[in-house]
Coordinates of C-alpha atoms in Angstrom, one line a residue:
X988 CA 190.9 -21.6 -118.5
X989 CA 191.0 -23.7 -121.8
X990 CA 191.0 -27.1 -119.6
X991 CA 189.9 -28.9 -123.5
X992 CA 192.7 -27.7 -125.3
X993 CA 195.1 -28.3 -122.2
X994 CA 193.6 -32.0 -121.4
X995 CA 194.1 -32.9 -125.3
X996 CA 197.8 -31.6 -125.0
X997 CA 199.1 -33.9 -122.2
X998 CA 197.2 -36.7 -123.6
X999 CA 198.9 -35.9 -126.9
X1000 CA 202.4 -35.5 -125.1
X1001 CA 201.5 -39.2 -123.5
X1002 CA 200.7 -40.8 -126.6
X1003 CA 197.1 -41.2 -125.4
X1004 CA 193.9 -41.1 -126.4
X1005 CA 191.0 -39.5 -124.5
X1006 CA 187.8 -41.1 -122.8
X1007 CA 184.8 -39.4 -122.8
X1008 CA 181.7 -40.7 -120.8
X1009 CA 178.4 -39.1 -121.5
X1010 CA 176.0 -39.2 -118.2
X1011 CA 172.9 -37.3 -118.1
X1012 CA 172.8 -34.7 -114.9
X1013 CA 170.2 -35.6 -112.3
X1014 CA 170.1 -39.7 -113.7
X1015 CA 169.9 -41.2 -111.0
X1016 CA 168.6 -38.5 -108.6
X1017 CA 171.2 -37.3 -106.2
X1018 CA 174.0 -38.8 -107.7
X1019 CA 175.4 -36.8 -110.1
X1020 CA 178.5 -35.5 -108.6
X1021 CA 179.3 -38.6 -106.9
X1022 CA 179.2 -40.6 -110.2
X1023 CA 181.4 -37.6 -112.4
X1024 CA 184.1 -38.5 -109.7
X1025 CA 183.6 -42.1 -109.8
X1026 CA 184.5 -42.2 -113.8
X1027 CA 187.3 -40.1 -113.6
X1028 CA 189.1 -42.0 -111.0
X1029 CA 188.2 -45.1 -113.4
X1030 CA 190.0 -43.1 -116.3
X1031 CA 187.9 -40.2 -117.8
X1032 CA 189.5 -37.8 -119.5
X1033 CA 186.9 -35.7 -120.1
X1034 CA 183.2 -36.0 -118.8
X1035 CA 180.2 -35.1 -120.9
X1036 CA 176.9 -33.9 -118.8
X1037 CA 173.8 -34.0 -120.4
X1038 CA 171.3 -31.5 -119.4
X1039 CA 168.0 -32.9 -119.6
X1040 CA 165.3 -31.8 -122.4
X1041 CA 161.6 -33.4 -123.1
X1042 CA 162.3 -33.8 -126.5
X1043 CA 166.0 -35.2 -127.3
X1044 CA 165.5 -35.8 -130.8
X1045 CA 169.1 -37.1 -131.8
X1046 CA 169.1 -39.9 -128.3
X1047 CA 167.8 -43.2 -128.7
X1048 CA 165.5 -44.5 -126.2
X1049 CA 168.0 -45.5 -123.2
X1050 CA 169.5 -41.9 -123.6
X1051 CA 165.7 -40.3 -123.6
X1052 CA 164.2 -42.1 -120.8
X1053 CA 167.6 -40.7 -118.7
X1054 CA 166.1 -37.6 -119.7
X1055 CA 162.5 -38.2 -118.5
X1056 CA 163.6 -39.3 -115.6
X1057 CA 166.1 -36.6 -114.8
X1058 CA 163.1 -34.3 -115.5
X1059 CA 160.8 -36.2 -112.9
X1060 CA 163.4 -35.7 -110.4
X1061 CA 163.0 -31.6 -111.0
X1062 CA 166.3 -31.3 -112.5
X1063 CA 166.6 -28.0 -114.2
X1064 CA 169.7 -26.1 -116.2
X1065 CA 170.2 -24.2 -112.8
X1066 CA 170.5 -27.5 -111.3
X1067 CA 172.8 -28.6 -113.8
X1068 CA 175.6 -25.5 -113.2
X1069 CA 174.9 -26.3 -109.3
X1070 CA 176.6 -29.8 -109.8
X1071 CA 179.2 -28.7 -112.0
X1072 CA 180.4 -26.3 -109.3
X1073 CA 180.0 -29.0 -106.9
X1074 CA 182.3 -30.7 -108.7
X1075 CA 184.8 -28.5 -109.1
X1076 CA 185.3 -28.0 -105.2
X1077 CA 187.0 -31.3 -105.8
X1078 CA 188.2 -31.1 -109.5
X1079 CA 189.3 -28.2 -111.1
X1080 CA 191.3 -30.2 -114.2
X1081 CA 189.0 -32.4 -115.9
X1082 CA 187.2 -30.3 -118.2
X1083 CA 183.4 -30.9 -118.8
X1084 CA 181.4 -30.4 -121.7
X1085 CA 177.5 -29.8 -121.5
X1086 CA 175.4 -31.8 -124.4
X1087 CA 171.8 -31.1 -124.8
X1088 CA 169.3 -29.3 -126.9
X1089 CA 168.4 -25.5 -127.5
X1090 CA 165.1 -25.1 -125.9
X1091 CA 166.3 -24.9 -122.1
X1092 CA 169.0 -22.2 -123.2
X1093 CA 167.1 -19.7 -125.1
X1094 CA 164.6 -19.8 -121.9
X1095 CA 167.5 -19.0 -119.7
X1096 CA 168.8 -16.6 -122.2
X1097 CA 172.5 -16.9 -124.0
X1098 CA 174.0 -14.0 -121.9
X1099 CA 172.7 -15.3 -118.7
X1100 CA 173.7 -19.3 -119.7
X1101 CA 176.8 -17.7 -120.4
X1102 CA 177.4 -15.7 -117.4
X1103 CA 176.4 -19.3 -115.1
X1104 CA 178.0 -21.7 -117.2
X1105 CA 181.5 -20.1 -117.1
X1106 CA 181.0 -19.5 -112.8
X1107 CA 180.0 -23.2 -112.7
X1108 CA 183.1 -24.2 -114.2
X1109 CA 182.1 -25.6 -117.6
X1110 CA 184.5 -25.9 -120.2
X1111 CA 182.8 -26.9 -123.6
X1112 CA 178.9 -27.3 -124.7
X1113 CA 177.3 -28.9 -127.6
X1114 CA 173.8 -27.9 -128.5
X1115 CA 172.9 -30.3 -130.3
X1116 CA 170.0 -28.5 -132.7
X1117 CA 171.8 -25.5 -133.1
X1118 CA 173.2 -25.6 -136.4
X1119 CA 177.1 -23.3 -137.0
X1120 CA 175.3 -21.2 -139.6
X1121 CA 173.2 -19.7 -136.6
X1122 CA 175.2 -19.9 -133.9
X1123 CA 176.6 -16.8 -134.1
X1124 CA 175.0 -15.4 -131.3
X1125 CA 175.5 -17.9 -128.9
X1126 CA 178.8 -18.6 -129.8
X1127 CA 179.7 -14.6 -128.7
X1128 CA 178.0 -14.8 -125.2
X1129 CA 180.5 -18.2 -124.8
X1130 CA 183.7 -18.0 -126.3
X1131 CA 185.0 -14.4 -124.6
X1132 CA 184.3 -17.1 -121.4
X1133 CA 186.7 -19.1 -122.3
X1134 CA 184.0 -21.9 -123.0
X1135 CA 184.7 -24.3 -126.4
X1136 CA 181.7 -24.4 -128.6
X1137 CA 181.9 -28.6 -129.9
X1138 CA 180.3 -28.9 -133.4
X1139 CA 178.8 -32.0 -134.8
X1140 CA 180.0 -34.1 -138.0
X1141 CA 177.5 -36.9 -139.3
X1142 CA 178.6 -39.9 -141.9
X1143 CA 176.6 -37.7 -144.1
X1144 CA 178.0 -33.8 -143.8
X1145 CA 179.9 -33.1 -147.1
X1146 CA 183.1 -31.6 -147.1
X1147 CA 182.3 -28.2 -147.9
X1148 CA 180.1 -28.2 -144.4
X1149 CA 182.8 -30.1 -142.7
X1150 CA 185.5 -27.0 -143.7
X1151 CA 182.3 -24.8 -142.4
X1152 CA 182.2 -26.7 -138.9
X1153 CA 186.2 -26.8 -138.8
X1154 CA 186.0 -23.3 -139.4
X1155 CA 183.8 -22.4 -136.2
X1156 CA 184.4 -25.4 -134.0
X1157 CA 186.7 -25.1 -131.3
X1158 CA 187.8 -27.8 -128.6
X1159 CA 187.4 -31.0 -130.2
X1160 CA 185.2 -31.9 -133.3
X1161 CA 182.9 -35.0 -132.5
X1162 CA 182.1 -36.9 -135.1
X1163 CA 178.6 -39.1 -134.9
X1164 CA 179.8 -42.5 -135.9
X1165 CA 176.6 -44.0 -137.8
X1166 CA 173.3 -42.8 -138.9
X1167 CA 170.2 -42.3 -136.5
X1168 CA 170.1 -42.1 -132.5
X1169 CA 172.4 -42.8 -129.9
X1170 CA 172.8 -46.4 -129.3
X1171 CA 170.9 -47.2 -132.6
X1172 CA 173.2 -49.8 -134.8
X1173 CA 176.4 -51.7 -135.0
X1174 CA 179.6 -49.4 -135.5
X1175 CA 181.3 -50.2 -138.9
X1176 CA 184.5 -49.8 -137.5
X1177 CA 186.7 -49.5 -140.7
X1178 CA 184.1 -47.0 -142.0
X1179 CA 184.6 -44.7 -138.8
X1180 CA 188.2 -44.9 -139.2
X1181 CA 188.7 -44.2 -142.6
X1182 CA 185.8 -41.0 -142.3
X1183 CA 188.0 -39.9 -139.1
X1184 CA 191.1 -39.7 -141.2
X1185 CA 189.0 -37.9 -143.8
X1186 CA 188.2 -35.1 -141.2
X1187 CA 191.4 -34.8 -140.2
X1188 CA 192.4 -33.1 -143.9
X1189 CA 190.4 -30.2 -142.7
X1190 CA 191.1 -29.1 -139.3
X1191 CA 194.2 -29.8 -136.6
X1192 CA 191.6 -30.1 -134.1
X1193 CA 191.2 -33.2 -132.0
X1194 CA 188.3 -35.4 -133.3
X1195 CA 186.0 -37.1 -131.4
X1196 CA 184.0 -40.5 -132.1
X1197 CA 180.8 -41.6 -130.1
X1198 CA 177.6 -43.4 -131.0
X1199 CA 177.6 -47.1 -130.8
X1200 CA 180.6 -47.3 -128.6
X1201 CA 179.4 -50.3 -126.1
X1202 CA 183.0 -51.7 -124.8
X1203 CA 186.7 -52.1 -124.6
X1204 CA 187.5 -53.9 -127.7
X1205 CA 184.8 -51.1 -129.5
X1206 CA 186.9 -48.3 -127.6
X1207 CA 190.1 -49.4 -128.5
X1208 CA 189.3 -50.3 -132.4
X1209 CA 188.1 -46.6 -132.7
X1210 CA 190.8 -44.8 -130.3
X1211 CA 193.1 -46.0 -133.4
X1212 CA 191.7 -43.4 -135.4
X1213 CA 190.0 -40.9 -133.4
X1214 CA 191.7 -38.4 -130.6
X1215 CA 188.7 -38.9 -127.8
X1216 CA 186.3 -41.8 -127.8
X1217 CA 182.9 -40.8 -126.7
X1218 CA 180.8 -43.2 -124.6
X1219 CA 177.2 -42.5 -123.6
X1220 CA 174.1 -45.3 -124.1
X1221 CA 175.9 -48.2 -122.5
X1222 CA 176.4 -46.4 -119.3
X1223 CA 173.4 -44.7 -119.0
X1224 CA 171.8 -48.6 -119.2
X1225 CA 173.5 -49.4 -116.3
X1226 CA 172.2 -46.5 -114.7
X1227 CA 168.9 -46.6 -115.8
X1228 CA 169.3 -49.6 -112.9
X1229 CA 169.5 -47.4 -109.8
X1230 CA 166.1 -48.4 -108.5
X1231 CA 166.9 -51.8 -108.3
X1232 CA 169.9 -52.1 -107.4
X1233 CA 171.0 -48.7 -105.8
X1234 CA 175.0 -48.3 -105.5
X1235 CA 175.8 -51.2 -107.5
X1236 CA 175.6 -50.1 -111.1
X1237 CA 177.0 -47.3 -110.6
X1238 CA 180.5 -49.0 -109.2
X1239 CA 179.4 -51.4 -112.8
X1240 CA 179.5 -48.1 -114.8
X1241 CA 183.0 -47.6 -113.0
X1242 CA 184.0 -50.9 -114.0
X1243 CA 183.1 -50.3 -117.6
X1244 CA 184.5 -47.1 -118.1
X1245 CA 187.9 -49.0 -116.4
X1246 CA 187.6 -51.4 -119.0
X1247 CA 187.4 -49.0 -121.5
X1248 CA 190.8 -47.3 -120.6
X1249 CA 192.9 -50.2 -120.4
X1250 CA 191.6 -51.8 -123.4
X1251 CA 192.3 -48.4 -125.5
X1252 CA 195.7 -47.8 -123.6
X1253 CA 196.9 -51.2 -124.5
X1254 CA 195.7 -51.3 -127.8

């Protein structure tokens, strides 16, 4: 089932653009599930699991320590396709997209992440250190499951690697909106517009924007240009909180997500 492709179609049909919250699986413990329901009755289009590596080079601290703390809990790829299909007992539309690093994936093996992933009821993954020039491999385990393999574009990829990506990509392109980690600077809005419309010469693919993302007027200045807008470090902050404050920031990071879709649908 191609729930990407199918997602980006009605949202296309509606004149809309699509939301996509990042969480990391297993941050805060237990909570997983209940929180990738919470943001897609706030307006999620599409939700974005991390699975949880020691070593997230690309994530800026907030996005790392979600990590760590995901991996104190125990929380292991296995764990990761055991939520997904818990999920799914009560979703079976909104398509999710799992984002993390190669390491954990060549333990488990690309046949055998293959084999879980697609039972579990994952729709996309992005891995982030594996380059399209040796993908190959991996990309032949996923795509006969019907799972979208989401390529990376930087401010700095030049456009003979961006026809590459466009080439090999499928589901959505996501662009990283500034140089450096997640969370890391201030978005230069006209910058990230203009380099989206840039990207769009090479591919009829949706395109993607996250990084720096923090609010509703930042979601709606970049839904202008971009087909998804991808938001990650400023709800992990919130709930990065759970310890203190339990329940509670996890209803905030329902409230910002909220804010998020109105602003961009009434942009």
């Amino acid at each position: 089932m191609m729930r990407i492709k199918q997602r980006f179609d009605q949202l296309r049909s509606a004149s809309r653009k699509a939301l996509v919250p990042y969480i990391t699986a297993g941050d805060p413990a237990g909570n997983t599930v209940e929180m990738m329901h919470e943001l897609v009755r706030n307006g999620a289009d599409v939700i974005e699991l991390g699975f949880p590596f020691s070593d997230p080079v690309a994530d800026g601290p907030v996005i790392a320590k979600a990590h760590l703390r995901a991996l104190s809990h125990g929380v292991t790829l296995n764990d990761v396709f055991s939520m997904v299909s818990l999920f799914r007992e009560n979703d079976n539309e909104t398509p999710v997209v799992l984002m993390g690093y190669l390491n954990p994936v060549e333990i488990m093996g690309y046949e055998v992440f293959a084999e879980k992933a697609s039972k579990a009821g994952v729709d996309g993954v992005l891995v982030v250190d594996l380059p399209p020039e040796f993908a190959d491999d991996f990309v032949a385990q996923i795509k006969p499951k019907g799972i979208d393999m989401i390529n990376l574009i930087t401010p700095t990829t030049s456009d003979e690697r961006i026809k590459t990506i466009c080439s090999v990509a499928s589901g959505f392109i996501y662009y990283v909106s500034l140089k450096g980690v997640t969370g890391s600077a201030k978005l230069d809005i006209s910058g990230v517009q203009q380099r989206v419309t840039h990207i769009k010469q090479f591919t009829d693919m949706p395109v993607g924007v996250g990084f720096g993302i923090r609010d509703g007027e930042s979601a709606a200045a970049i839904s202008q240009a971009a087909d998804a807008v991808i938001v990650g470090t400023a709800l992990v902050s919130e709930l990065a909180k759970f310890d203190q404050e339990g329940e509670a920031c996890m209803q905030r990071v329902g409230s910002r997500v909220s804010e998020m879709r109105n602003a961009m649908d009434n942009r």
